[in-house]
XYZ file of C-alpha atoms in Angstrom:
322
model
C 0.000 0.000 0.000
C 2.776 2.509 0.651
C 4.504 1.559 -2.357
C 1.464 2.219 -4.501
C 1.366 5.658 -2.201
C 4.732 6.797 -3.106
C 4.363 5.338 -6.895
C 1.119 7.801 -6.765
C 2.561 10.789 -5.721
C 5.466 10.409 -7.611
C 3.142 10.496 -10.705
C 1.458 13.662 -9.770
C 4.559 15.761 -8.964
C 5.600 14.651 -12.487
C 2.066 15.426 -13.799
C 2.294 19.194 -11.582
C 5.897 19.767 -12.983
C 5.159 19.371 -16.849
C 1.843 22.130 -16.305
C 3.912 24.050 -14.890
C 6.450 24.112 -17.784
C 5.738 27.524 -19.550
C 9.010 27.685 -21.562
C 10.513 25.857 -24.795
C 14.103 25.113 -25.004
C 16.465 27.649 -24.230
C 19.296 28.185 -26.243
C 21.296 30.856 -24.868
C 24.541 32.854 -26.848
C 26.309 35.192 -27.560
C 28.347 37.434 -29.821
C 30.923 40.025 -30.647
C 34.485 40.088 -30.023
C 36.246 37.243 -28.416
C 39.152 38.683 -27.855
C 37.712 41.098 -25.314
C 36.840 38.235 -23.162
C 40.047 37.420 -21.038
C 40.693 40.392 -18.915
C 39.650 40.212 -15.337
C 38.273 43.329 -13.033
C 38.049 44.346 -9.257
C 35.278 47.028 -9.876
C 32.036 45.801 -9.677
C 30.207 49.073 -10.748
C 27.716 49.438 -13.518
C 25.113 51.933 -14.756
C 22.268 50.622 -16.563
C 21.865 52.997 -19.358
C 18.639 51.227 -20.849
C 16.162 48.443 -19.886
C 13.696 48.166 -23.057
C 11.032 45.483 -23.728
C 9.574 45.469 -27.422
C 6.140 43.914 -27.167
C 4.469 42.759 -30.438
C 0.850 43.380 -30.461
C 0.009 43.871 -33.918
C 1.168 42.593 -37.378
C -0.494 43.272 -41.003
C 0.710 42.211 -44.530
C -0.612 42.171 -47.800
C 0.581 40.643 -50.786
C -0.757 41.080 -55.002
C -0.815 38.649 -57.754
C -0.719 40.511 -60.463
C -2.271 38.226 -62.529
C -1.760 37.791 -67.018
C -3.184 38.598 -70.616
C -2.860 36.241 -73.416
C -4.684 35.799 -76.670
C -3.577 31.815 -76.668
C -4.404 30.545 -73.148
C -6.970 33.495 -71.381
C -6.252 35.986 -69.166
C -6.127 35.928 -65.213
C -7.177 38.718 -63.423
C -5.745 40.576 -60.285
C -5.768 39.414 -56.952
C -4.997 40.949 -53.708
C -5.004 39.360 -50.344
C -4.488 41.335 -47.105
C -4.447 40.226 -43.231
C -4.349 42.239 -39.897
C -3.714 40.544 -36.836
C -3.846 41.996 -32.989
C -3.673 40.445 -29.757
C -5.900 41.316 -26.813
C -3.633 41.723 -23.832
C -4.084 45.143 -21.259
C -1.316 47.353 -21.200
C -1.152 47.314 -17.936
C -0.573 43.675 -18.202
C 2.852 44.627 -20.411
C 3.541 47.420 -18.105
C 3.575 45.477 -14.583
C 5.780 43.018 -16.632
C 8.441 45.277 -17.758
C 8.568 47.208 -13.849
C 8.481 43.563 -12.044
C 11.513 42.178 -14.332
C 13.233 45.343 -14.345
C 13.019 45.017 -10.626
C 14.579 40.993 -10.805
C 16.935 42.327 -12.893
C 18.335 44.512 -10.742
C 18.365 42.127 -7.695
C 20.318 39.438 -9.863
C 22.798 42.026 -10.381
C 23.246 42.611 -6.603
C 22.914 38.983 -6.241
C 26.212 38.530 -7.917
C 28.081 41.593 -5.842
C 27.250 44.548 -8.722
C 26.654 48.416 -7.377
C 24.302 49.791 -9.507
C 24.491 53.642 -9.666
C 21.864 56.193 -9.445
C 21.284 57.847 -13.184
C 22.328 60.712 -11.434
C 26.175 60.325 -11.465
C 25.690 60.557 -15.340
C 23.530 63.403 -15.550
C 26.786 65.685 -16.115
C 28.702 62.990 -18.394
C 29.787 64.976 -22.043
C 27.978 61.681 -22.962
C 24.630 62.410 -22.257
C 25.111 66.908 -22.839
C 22.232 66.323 -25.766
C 19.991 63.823 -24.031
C 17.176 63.921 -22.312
C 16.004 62.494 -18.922
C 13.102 60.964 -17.379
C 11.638 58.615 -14.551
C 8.291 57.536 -16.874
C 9.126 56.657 -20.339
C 5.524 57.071 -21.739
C 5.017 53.435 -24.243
C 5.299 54.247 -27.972
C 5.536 52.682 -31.166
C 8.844 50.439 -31.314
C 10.917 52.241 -33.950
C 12.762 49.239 -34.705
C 9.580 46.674 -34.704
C 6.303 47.550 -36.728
C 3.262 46.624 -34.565
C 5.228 46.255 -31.316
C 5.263 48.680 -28.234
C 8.241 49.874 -26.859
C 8.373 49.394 -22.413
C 10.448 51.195 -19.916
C 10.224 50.243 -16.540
C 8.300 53.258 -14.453
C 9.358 55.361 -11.847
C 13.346 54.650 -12.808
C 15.447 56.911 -14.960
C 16.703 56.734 -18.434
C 18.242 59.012 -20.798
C 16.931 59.559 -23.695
C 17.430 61.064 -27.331
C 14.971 61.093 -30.325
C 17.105 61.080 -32.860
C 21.245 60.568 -33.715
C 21.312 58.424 -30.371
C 25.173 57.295 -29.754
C 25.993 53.734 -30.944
C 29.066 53.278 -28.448
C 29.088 53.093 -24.498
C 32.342 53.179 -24.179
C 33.087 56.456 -23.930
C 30.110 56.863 -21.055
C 32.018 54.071 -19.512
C 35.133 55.635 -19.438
C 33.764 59.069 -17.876
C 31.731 56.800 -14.935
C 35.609 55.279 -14.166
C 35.276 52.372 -16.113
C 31.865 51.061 -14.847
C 30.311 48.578 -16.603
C 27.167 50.535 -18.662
C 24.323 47.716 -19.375
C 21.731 47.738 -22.451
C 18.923 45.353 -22.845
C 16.745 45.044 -25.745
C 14.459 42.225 -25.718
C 11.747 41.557 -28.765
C 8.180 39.983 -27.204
C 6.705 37.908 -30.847
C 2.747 36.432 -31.202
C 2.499 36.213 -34.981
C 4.860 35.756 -37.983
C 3.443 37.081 -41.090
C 4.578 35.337 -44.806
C 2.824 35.567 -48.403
C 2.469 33.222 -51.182
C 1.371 33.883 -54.467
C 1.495 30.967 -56.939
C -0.903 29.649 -59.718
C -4.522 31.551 -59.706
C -4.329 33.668 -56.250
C -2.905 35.712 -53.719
C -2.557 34.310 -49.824
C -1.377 35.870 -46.856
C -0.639 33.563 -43.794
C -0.344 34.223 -39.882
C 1.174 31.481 -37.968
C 0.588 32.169 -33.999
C 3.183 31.454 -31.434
C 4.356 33.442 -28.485
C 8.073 33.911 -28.076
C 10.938 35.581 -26.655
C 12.606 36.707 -30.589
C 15.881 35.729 -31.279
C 15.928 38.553 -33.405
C 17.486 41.936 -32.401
C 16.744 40.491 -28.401
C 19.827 41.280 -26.600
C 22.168 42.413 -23.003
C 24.909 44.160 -24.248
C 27.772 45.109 -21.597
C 30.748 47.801 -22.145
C 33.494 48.065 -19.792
C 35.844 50.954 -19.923
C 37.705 52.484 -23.408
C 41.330 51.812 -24.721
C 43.358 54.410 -25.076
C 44.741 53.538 -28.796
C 42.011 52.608 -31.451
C 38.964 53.632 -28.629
C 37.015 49.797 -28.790
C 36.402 48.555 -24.709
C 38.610 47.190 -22.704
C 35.776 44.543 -22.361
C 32.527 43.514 -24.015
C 29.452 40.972 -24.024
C 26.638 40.330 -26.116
C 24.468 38.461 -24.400
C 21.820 36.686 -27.060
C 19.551 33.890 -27.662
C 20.208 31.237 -30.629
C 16.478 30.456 -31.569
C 13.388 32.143 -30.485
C 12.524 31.036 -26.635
C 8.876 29.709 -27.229
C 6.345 30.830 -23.872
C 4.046 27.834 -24.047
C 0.306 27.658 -22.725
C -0.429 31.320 -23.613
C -2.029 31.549 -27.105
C -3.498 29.230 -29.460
C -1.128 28.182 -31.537
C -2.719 28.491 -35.273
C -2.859 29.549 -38.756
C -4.389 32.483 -40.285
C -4.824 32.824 -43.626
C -6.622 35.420 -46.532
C -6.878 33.801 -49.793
C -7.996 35.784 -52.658
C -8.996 33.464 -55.391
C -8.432 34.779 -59.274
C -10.732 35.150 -61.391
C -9.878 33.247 -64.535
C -11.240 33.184 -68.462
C -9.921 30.585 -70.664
C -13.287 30.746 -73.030
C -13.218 34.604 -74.207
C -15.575 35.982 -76.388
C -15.186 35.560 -80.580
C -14.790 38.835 -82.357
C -13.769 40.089 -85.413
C -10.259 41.147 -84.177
C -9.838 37.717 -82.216
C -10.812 36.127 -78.907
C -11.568 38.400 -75.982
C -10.670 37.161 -72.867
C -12.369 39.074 -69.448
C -11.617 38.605 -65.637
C -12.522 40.592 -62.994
C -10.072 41.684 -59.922
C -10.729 39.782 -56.576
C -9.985 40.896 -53.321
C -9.935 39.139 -49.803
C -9.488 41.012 -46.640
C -9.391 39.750 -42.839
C -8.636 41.124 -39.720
C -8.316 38.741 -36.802
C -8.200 39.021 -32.959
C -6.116 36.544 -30.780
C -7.248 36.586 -27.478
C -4.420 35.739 -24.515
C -5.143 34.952 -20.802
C -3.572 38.407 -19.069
C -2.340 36.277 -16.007
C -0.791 33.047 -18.165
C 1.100 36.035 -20.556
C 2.607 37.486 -17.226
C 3.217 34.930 -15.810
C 5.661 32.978 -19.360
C 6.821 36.321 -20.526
C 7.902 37.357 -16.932
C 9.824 33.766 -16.752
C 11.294 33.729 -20.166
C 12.650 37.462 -19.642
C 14.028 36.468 -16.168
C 15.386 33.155 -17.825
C 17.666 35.050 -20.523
C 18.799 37.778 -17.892
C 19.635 35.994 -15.284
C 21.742 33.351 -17.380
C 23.718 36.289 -19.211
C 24.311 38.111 -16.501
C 25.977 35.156 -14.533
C 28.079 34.427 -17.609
C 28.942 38.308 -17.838
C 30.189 38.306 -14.156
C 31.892 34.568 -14.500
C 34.098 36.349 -17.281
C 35.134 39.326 -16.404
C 35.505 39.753 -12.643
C 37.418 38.008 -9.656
C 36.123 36.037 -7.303
């Protein structure tokens, strides 16, 4: 009887364990220069000089076949197929995400001995003369996503510029003495979007999955700024190798607008030949995907925490003493 007990409950902590798997494999990486990689440092200072979460919520394509004329075979007219697709999740739902992993983020970092300074000490930087600063980034359009909102964390400061933003952080690292100056971009995903025209029609497809991109998603450290040449004295990348699926979220489906051409192979006889007709055909959908607010928190707050707190180790295990 106790064996059958034990046998029992071993099957339902398996049974817990596997619902409460929210994340695919994760297949961490990274990139950039290698040979930055072997120098070791007592300072354990860094600024975090950006903290962004790129949160896709909408995606639209459209795609035209243009269709044919001949006198020997018909003619084929035009088709056009468009498709719109949105996801219903609350903004505050992105918003409490973004502050609560912001908020992990910066207690793995202390975790692992880092002093985090106060935007302040770079408010006077030459870096930053042209920037502007804020504690509540409002959300905007991503400008490097279509259909995604861009996230700061509220109630923390960032500097910010509109336009002609600087591309290098070493030079802000070597003003805060060599602290290490942190960027994270990370790219949310619900939808990809592809077209195929072939034969008589136009379609547009949606395939629905929610995942952590491993496009553009990235923690980027600079430390310090040689002398000779001006590249860091050290740098990581911090990336992911495939996109990080958040299971349990979203159906997982496929969307499509067909647009069907209209085709004449008969024609009409008239004194100058066969006259072949076809009228243009259009198809045009727009399509909701609804997501459970508290099951999106909950995987997208994991799989952000997953990919920081892994990179962050691996910065620290690299570059400073122990």
């Amino acid at each position: 009887m106790k064996t059958k007990l034990i046998i029992l409950m071993l099957l339902f902590s398996n049974i817990a364990l596997l619902n409460a798997q929210t994340l695919g494999e994760f297949k961490p990486g990274k990139s950039g220069p290698k040979t930055l990689e072997s120098r070791k440092f007592d300072s354990k200072e860094v600024f975090i000089a950006d903290f962004a979460v790129h949160y896709q919520v909408y995606a639209e394509e459209s795609t035209t076949n243009k269709g044919g004329t001949s006198f020997v075979k018909g003619i084929m007219g035009k088709a056009k197929a468009s498709l719109a697709v949105g996801l219903d999740i609350p903004t505050a739902t992105i918003e409490k995400i973004t502050n609560e992993t912001y908020a992990n983020f910066v207690d793995e970092l202390k975790a692992q001995g880092f002093n985090i300074l106060n935007p302040e000490v770079a408010k006077n930087t030459n870096y930053y003369k042209d920037y502007k600063y804020s504690t509540n980034l409002a959300m905007i359009p991503s400008p490097t996503k279509e259909g995604a909102v861009l996230v700061h964390p509220q109630n923390i400061g960032f500097f910010y510029k509109e336009k002609g933003a600087n591309a290098s952080y070493t030079k802000l690292s070597t003003e805060l003495n060599d602290a290490a100056v942190i960027r994270v971009d990370v790219y949310i995903d619900f939808v990809k979007m592809g077209d195929f025209n072939k034969g008589f029609g136009a379609s547009v497809n949606a395939k629905t999955n929610l995942v952590m991109s491993e496009q553009n998603t990235i923690i980027h450290f600079v430390v310090g700024r040689n002398k000779i040449g001006g590249s860091p004295l050290a740098e990581y990348q911090g990336i992911i190798k495939k996109d990080l699926e958040i299971d349990g979220v979203i159906k997982e489906e496929k969307i499509t607008s067909y647009a069907q051409s209209d085709y004449d192979n008969t024609g009409v006889e008239t004194a100058f030949g066969t006259l072949y007709t076809a009228k243009n055909t259009t198809s045009s959908k727009v399509a909701l995907v609804p997501a459970d607010a508290n099951k999106y928190e909950m995987g997208v707050t994991e799989a952000l925490n997953v990919f920081l707190e892994h990179h962050i180790k691996e910065f620290y295990s690299k570059f400073y003493k122990k």
